[in-house]
Amino acid sequence: MTSLTPPSSSSSVPSMPSTRRYVRVLSIAGSDSGGGAGIQADLKTFSALGCYGMTAITAITAQNTCGVTGIHGVPPEMLKAQIDAVVQDIGVDAVKIGMLHSPEVVRVVADAIRTYQLPHVVLDPVMVATSGDRLIAQETVGVLVQELFPLAEVITPNLDEAGWLLGRKIEGVETLDAAAQALRALGAPAALLKGGHLPGDWVVDVLALPDGSCQRLASQRIATHNGHGTGCTLSSAIASHLALGAPLPQAVERARAYILGAIAAGADVTTGRGHGPLSHGHAPVAQAVVQG
């Protein structure tokens, strides 16, 4: 009688590595200890939209729904080490850039984008928190425009940030197209000017595209006190959809749809005593896996 011996668990034939991988998005931004904005919001958004999130932390903030009480910048060499570690091992399909607090940090990020030719860069020029606290120094703004605007696929300032960049206050929906084009003229290929700070029942955003055209995106305003992290969330959602293969106009439309759902889902939820966060996980999708 012949006995059958099961094959050994160790084989002389090496297994082929899988070519399947996640869709990878890197957030280069500050940490929000309250969890509603910054890299925390970015990671929640990446995950909710089916992407694999990674971070390079630029600064640690002590903040909650009421405001920012402290900012500690990460040394530029440590920021560089974080980016190098992620890019050299895992790889990057899109980048979201948030809070950059100093000229040295801006230059580290710009050098990394050029060195690694990082794709689909979404730059949210974070300057002021929802609470009104200023997050970067004045001298950083010029370096940000000079070094990073030309490297971004799109910039996503709100009205306050756009006013700071352009040196004038933006008042009225009728001025949004010209302001968005003026932002592009600073060196960015495309600009999404967010009009949510204007009064009225409708929120109007304007996307100025590389071909010189403008697209208006309007939605009915959702009544809520929970607006903390909306800018971070929108920019990270745009980066996610770019990484997933959508062209810029479609990525912006899909990102707006996601953030409107997140605002509506968390509109009547109390978190803290100030401006609460969105409901980032209101409609999660499965993790995207691609070939190669």
Short mmCIF file of C-alpha atoms in Angstrom, two decimals:
data_model
loop_
_atom_site.label_atom_id
_atom_site.label_comp_id
_atom_site.label_asym_id
_atom_site.label_seq_id
_atom_site.Cartn_x
_atom_site.Cartn_y
_atom_site.Cartn_z
CA MET A 1 0.00 0.00 0.00
CA THR A 2 1.46 3.33 -1.00
CA SER A 3 1.18 6.19 1.45
CA LEU A 4 0.71 9.70 0.14
CA THR A 5 2.84 12.35 1.82
CA PRO A 6 1.52 15.90 1.69
CA PRO A 7 3.83 18.36 -0.01
CA SER A 8 6.25 20.27 2.18
CA SER A 9 5.18 23.76 3.22
CA SER A 10 8.55 25.02 2.03
CA SER A 11 8.90 24.97 -1.75
CA SER A 12 12.03 25.36 -3.82
CA VAL A 13 10.01 27.43 -6.29
CA PRO A 14 9.82 31.06 -5.08
CA SER A 15 6.39 32.61 -5.08
CA MET A 16 5.90 35.51 -7.47
CA PRO A 17 5.15 38.82 -5.76
CA SER A 18 1.67 40.12 -6.39
CA THR A 19 1.32 43.02 -8.80
CA ARG A 20 -1.90 44.11 -7.11
CA ARG A 21 -1.63 47.22 -4.94
CA TYR A 22 -3.69 49.89 -3.22
CA VAL A 23 -4.30 53.37 -4.60
CA ARG A 24 -1.89 55.48 -2.54
CA VAL A 25 -2.38 59.07 -1.39
CA LEU A 26 0.14 61.01 0.70
CA SER A 27 -0.90 63.85 3.01
CA ILE A 28 1.81 66.40 3.77
CA ALA A 29 0.14 68.47 6.45
CA GLY A 30 -0.19 69.36 10.12
CA SER A 31 -1.70 67.23 12.84
CA ASP A 32 -4.99 68.27 14.47
CA SER A 33 -5.21 66.84 17.98
CA GLY A 34 -8.99 67.31 17.86
CA GLY A 35 -9.24 64.93 14.90
CA GLY A 36 -11.45 67.09 12.68
CA ALA A 37 -8.93 68.65 10.31
CA GLY A 38 -5.32 68.22 9.18
CA ILE A 39 -3.86 64.79 8.61
CA GLN A 40 -6.55 63.19 10.74
CA ALA A 41 -9.28 64.44 8.39
CA ASP A 42 -7.15 63.50 5.39
CA LEU A 43 -6.66 59.90 6.52
CA LYS A 44 -10.37 59.50 7.27
CA THR A 45 -11.21 60.86 3.83
CA PHE A 46 -8.69 58.67 1.98
CA SER A 47 -10.07 55.61 3.74
CA ALA A 48 -13.71 56.54 3.14
CA LEU A 49 -13.01 56.94 -0.59
CA GLY A 50 -11.17 53.62 -0.93
CA CYS A 51 -7.58 54.87 -0.92
CA TYR A 52 -4.54 53.93 1.15
CA GLY A 53 -3.46 56.95 3.17
CA MET A 54 0.06 57.93 4.23
CA THR A 55 1.39 61.00 6.02
CA ALA A 56 4.36 63.29 6.34
CA ILE A 57 3.64 65.52 9.32
CA THR A 58 4.74 69.15 9.02
CA ALA A 59 3.61 70.40 12.43
CA ILE A 60 1.90 69.27 15.61
CA THR A 61 -0.93 71.48 16.81
CA ALA A 62 -2.73 71.56 20.12
CA GLN A 63 -6.29 72.32 19.09
CA ASN A 64 -9.90 71.35 19.56
CA THR A 65 -13.26 72.57 18.28
CA CYS A 66 -12.75 75.93 20.01
CA GLY A 67 -9.36 76.90 18.64
CA VAL A 68 -5.61 76.40 18.39
CA THR A 69 -3.56 76.75 21.58
CA GLY A 70 -0.16 75.67 20.32
CA ILE A 71 1.87 74.86 17.21
CA HIS A 72 5.14 72.91 17.18
CA GLY A 73 6.85 72.69 13.80
CA VAL A 74 8.53 69.47 12.74
CA PRO A 75 12.19 70.06 11.76
CA PRO A 76 12.64 70.20 7.96
CA GLU A 77 15.06 67.27 7.98
CA MET A 78 12.49 65.09 9.75
CA LEU A 79 9.81 66.08 7.25
CA LYS A 80 12.17 65.14 4.42
CA ALA A 81 12.88 61.79 6.09
CA GLN A 82 9.14 61.03 6.31
CA ILE A 83 8.58 61.78 2.63
CA ASP A 84 11.64 59.81 1.56
CA ALA A 85 10.59 56.79 3.61
CA VAL A 86 7.10 56.66 2.13
CA VAL A 87 7.99 57.38 -1.49
CA GLN A 88 10.98 55.05 -1.69
CA ASP A 89 9.11 52.06 -0.31
CA ILE A 90 5.36 52.35 -0.90
CA GLY A 91 5.00 54.88 -3.72
CA VAL A 92 2.51 57.68 -4.27
CA ASP A 93 -0.37 58.14 -6.71
CA ALA A 94 -1.45 61.60 -5.49
CA VAL A 95 -0.42 64.17 -2.90
CA LYS A 96 -2.48 66.47 -0.72
CA ILE A 97 -0.54 69.37 0.82
CA GLY A 98 -1.95 71.27 3.77
CA MET A 99 -0.34 73.33 6.51
CA LEU A 100 3.24 74.42 5.75
CA HIS A 101 4.35 76.77 8.50
CA SER A 102 7.79 77.98 7.37
CA PRO A 103 9.76 78.74 4.19
CA GLU A 104 12.19 75.88 4.96
CA VAL A 105 9.33 73.38 5.13
CA VAL A 106 7.89 74.68 1.85
CA ARG A 107 11.24 74.17 0.14
CA VAL A 108 11.57 70.61 1.46
CA VAL A 109 8.18 69.74 -0.01
CA ALA A 110 8.92 71.42 -3.34
CA ASP A 111 12.28 69.62 -3.61
CA ALA A 112 10.59 66.28 -2.92
CA ILE A 113 7.93 66.84 -5.58
CA ARG A 114 10.59 67.69 -8.15
CA THR A 115 13.00 64.92 -7.13
CA TYR A 116 10.41 62.15 -7.13
CA GLN A 117 8.16 63.71 -9.80
CA LEU A 118 5.17 63.19 -7.54
CA PRO A 119 1.88 63.18 -9.48
CA HIS A 120 -1.49 64.85 -8.90
CA VAL A 121 -0.49 67.43 -6.30
CA VAL A 122 -3.43 69.17 -4.61
CA LEU A 123 -2.31 72.22 -2.64
CA ASP A 124 -4.63 73.58 0.04
CA PRO A 125 -2.89 76.79 1.15
CA VAL A 126 -3.92 76.53 4.79
CA MET A 127 -3.41 79.90 6.45
CA VAL A 128 -6.25 80.37 8.91
CA ALA A 129 -8.13 77.78 10.98
CA THR A 130 -11.94 77.64 11.11
CA SER A 131 -11.67 79.30 14.53
CA GLY A 132 -9.86 82.29 12.97
CA ASP A 133 -6.40 81.39 14.30
CA ARG A 134 -3.57 82.19 11.87
CA LEU A 135 -1.51 79.10 11.13
CA ILE A 136 1.46 80.30 9.05
CA ALA A 137 3.81 83.26 9.08
CA GLN A 138 3.51 86.04 6.50
CA GLU A 139 6.95 85.40 5.04
CA THR A 140 5.94 81.84 4.20
CA VAL A 141 3.22 82.95 1.79
CA GLY A 142 5.59 84.32 -0.85
CA VAL A 143 7.72 81.19 -0.79
CA LEU A 144 4.60 79.03 -1.03
CA VAL A 145 3.46 80.84 -4.17
CA GLN A 146 6.87 80.84 -5.81
CA GLU A 147 7.91 77.28 -5.00
CA LEU A 148 4.72 75.22 -4.89
CA PHE A 149 2.02 76.86 -7.01
CA PRO A 150 3.68 75.83 -10.31
CA LEU A 151 4.09 72.23 -9.06
CA ALA A 152 0.46 71.75 -8.06
CA GLU A 153 -2.24 70.35 -10.32
CA VAL A 154 -4.76 72.53 -8.49
CA ILE A 155 -4.81 74.90 -5.52
CA THR A 156 -7.90 75.10 -3.28
CA PRO A 157 -8.00 78.34 -1.23
CA ASN A 158 -11.08 79.59 0.56
CA LEU A 159 -12.10 83.24 0.30
CA ASP A 160 -9.97 84.42 3.23
CA GLU A 161 -6.89 82.63 1.91
CA ALA A 162 -7.52 83.87 -1.63
CA GLY A 163 -7.90 87.42 -0.34
CA TRP A 164 -4.60 87.13 1.48
CA LEU A 165 -2.90 85.75 -1.64
CA LEU A 166 -4.34 88.41 -3.95
CA GLY A 167 -4.04 91.30 -1.53
CA ARG A 168 -7.70 92.25 -1.76
CA LYS A 169 -11.01 91.23 -0.26
CA ILE A 170 -13.30 89.14 -2.46
CA GLU A 171 -16.90 90.24 -2.14
CA GLY A 172 -19.85 88.89 -4.06
CA VAL A 173 -20.44 85.83 -6.22
CA GLU A 174 -20.01 87.95 -9.34
CA THR A 175 -16.30 88.48 -8.50
CA LEU A 176 -15.41 84.79 -8.06
CA ASP A 177 -14.51 84.02 -11.69
CA ALA A 178 -12.05 86.91 -11.94
CA ALA A 179 -10.54 86.05 -8.57
CA ALA A 180 -10.08 82.38 -9.55
CA GLN A 181 -8.33 83.45 -12.74
CA ALA A 182 -6.14 85.84 -10.75
CA LEU A 183 -5.11 82.95 -8.52
CA ARG A 184 -4.11 80.98 -11.60
CA ALA A 185 -2.07 83.94 -12.74
CA LEU A 186 0.07 83.52 -9.61
CA GLY A 187 1.48 80.35 -11.19
CA ALA A 188 -0.93 77.50 -10.47
CA PRO A 189 -2.24 75.50 -13.46
CA ALA A 190 -5.74 75.40 -11.96
CA ALA A 191 -7.49 76.97 -8.98
CA LEU A 192 -10.62 75.99 -7.08
CA LEU A 193 -11.87 79.07 -5.25
CA LYS A 194 -14.25 78.04 -2.48
CA GLY A 195 -17.05 80.54 -1.95
CA GLY A 196 -18.55 79.11 1.21
CA HIS A 197 -17.76 82.20 3.30
CA LEU A 198 -20.02 84.40 1.19
CA PRO A 199 -23.52 84.97 2.59
CA GLY A 200 -26.57 83.42 0.97
CA ASP A 201 -28.57 80.21 0.69
CA TRP A 202 -26.28 78.81 -2.00
CA VAL A 203 -22.58 78.02 -1.90
CA VAL A 204 -20.78 78.73 -5.16
CA ASP A 205 -17.27 77.48 -5.92
CA VAL A 206 -15.36 78.33 -9.10
CA LEU A 207 -12.85 76.05 -10.80
CA ALA A 208 -10.45 77.91 -13.10
CA LEU A 209 -8.93 75.37 -15.50
CA PRO A 210 -5.62 75.34 -17.39
CA ASP A 211 -7.36 76.13 -20.70
CA GLY A 212 -8.58 79.44 -19.26
CA SER A 213 -12.19 78.38 -18.78
CA CYS A 214 -14.13 78.54 -15.51
CA GLN A 215 -16.67 76.09 -14.13
CA ARG A 216 -19.13 77.09 -11.43
CA LEU A 217 -20.28 74.49 -8.92
CA ALA A 218 -23.24 75.46 -6.76
CA SER A 219 -25.04 73.69 -3.93
CA GLN A 220 -27.63 74.68 -1.37
CA ARG A 221 -26.10 75.68 1.94
CA ILE A 222 -26.47 73.16 4.77
CA ALA A 223 -27.29 74.75 8.11
CA THR A 224 -24.75 73.50 10.66
CA HIS A 225 -22.18 74.63 13.19
CA ASN A 226 -19.94 71.70 12.23
CA GLY A 227 -17.64 73.11 9.58
CA HIS A 228 -14.26 72.26 11.09
CA GLY A 229 -12.00 70.58 8.54
CA THR A 230 -14.09 71.23 5.43
CA GLY A 231 -11.14 72.59 3.46
CA CYS A 232 -8.83 69.75 4.46
CA THR A 233 -11.51 67.22 3.64
CA LEU A 234 -12.33 68.68 0.22
CA SER A 235 -8.70 68.86 -0.90
CA SER A 236 -7.97 65.32 0.29
CA ALA A 237 -11.11 64.07 -1.48
CA ILE A 238 -9.94 65.74 -4.72
CA ALA A 239 -6.52 64.08 -4.35
CA SER A 240 -8.22 60.72 -3.75
CA HIS A 241 -10.31 60.95 -6.90
CA LEU A 242 -7.31 62.08 -8.95
CA ALA A 243 -5.41 59.06 -7.65
CA LEU A 244 -8.37 56.85 -8.61
CA GLY A 245 -8.10 58.11 -12.19
CA ALA A 246 -10.67 60.89 -12.52
CA PRO A 247 -9.77 64.01 -14.56
CA LEU A 248 -9.64 67.21 -12.53
CA PRO A 249 -13.17 68.57 -13.22
CA GLN A 250 -14.72 65.21 -12.39
CA ALA A 251 -12.50 64.78 -9.32
CA VAL A 252 -13.69 68.16 -8.01
CA GLU A 253 -17.34 67.31 -8.64
CA ARG A 254 -17.04 63.95 -6.88
CA ALA A 255 -15.14 65.50 -3.99
CA ARG A 256 -17.85 68.14 -3.53
CA ALA A 257 -20.51 65.43 -3.53
CA TYR A 258 -18.61 63.56 -0.81
CA ILE A 259 -18.13 66.62 1.38
CA LEU A 260 -21.75 67.70 1.05
CA GLY A 261 -22.79 64.25 2.22
CA ALA A 262 -20.32 64.41 5.10
CA ILE A 263 -21.59 67.84 6.19
CA ALA A 264 -25.23 66.75 6.01
CA ALA A 265 -24.58 63.53 7.92
CA GLY A 266 -22.86 65.36 10.78
CA ALA A 267 -24.91 68.55 10.75
CA ASP A 268 -26.80 67.90 14.00
CA VAL A 269 -24.10 65.98 15.90
CA THR A 270 -22.40 67.66 18.86
CA THR A 271 -18.64 67.26 19.14
CA GLY A 272 -16.97 69.63 21.59
CA ARG A 273 -18.09 73.15 22.41
CA GLY A 274 -17.06 74.90 19.20
CA HIS A 275 -16.99 74.14 15.48
CA GLY A 276 -17.45 70.39 15.22
CA PRO A 277 -16.17 68.11 12.44
CA LEU A 278 -17.86 66.52 9.47
CA SER A 279 -19.00 62.90 9.39
CA HIS A 280 -16.12 61.60 7.27
CA GLY A 281 -17.25 57.98 7.33
CA HIS A 282 -20.87 58.60 6.35
CA ALA A 283 -20.69 56.52 3.15
CA PRO A 284 -17.46 54.50 2.97
CA VAL A 285 -16.52 52.59 -0.17
CA ALA A 286 -14.39 49.47 -0.49
CA GLN A 287 -10.60 49.74 -0.66
CA ALA A 288 -9.53 50.15 -4.28
CA VAL A 289 -6.92 47.65 -5.55
CA VAL A 290 -5.25 48.09 -8.93
CA GLN A 291 -2.68 46.25 -11.04
CA GLY A 292 0.93 47.36 -11.18
#
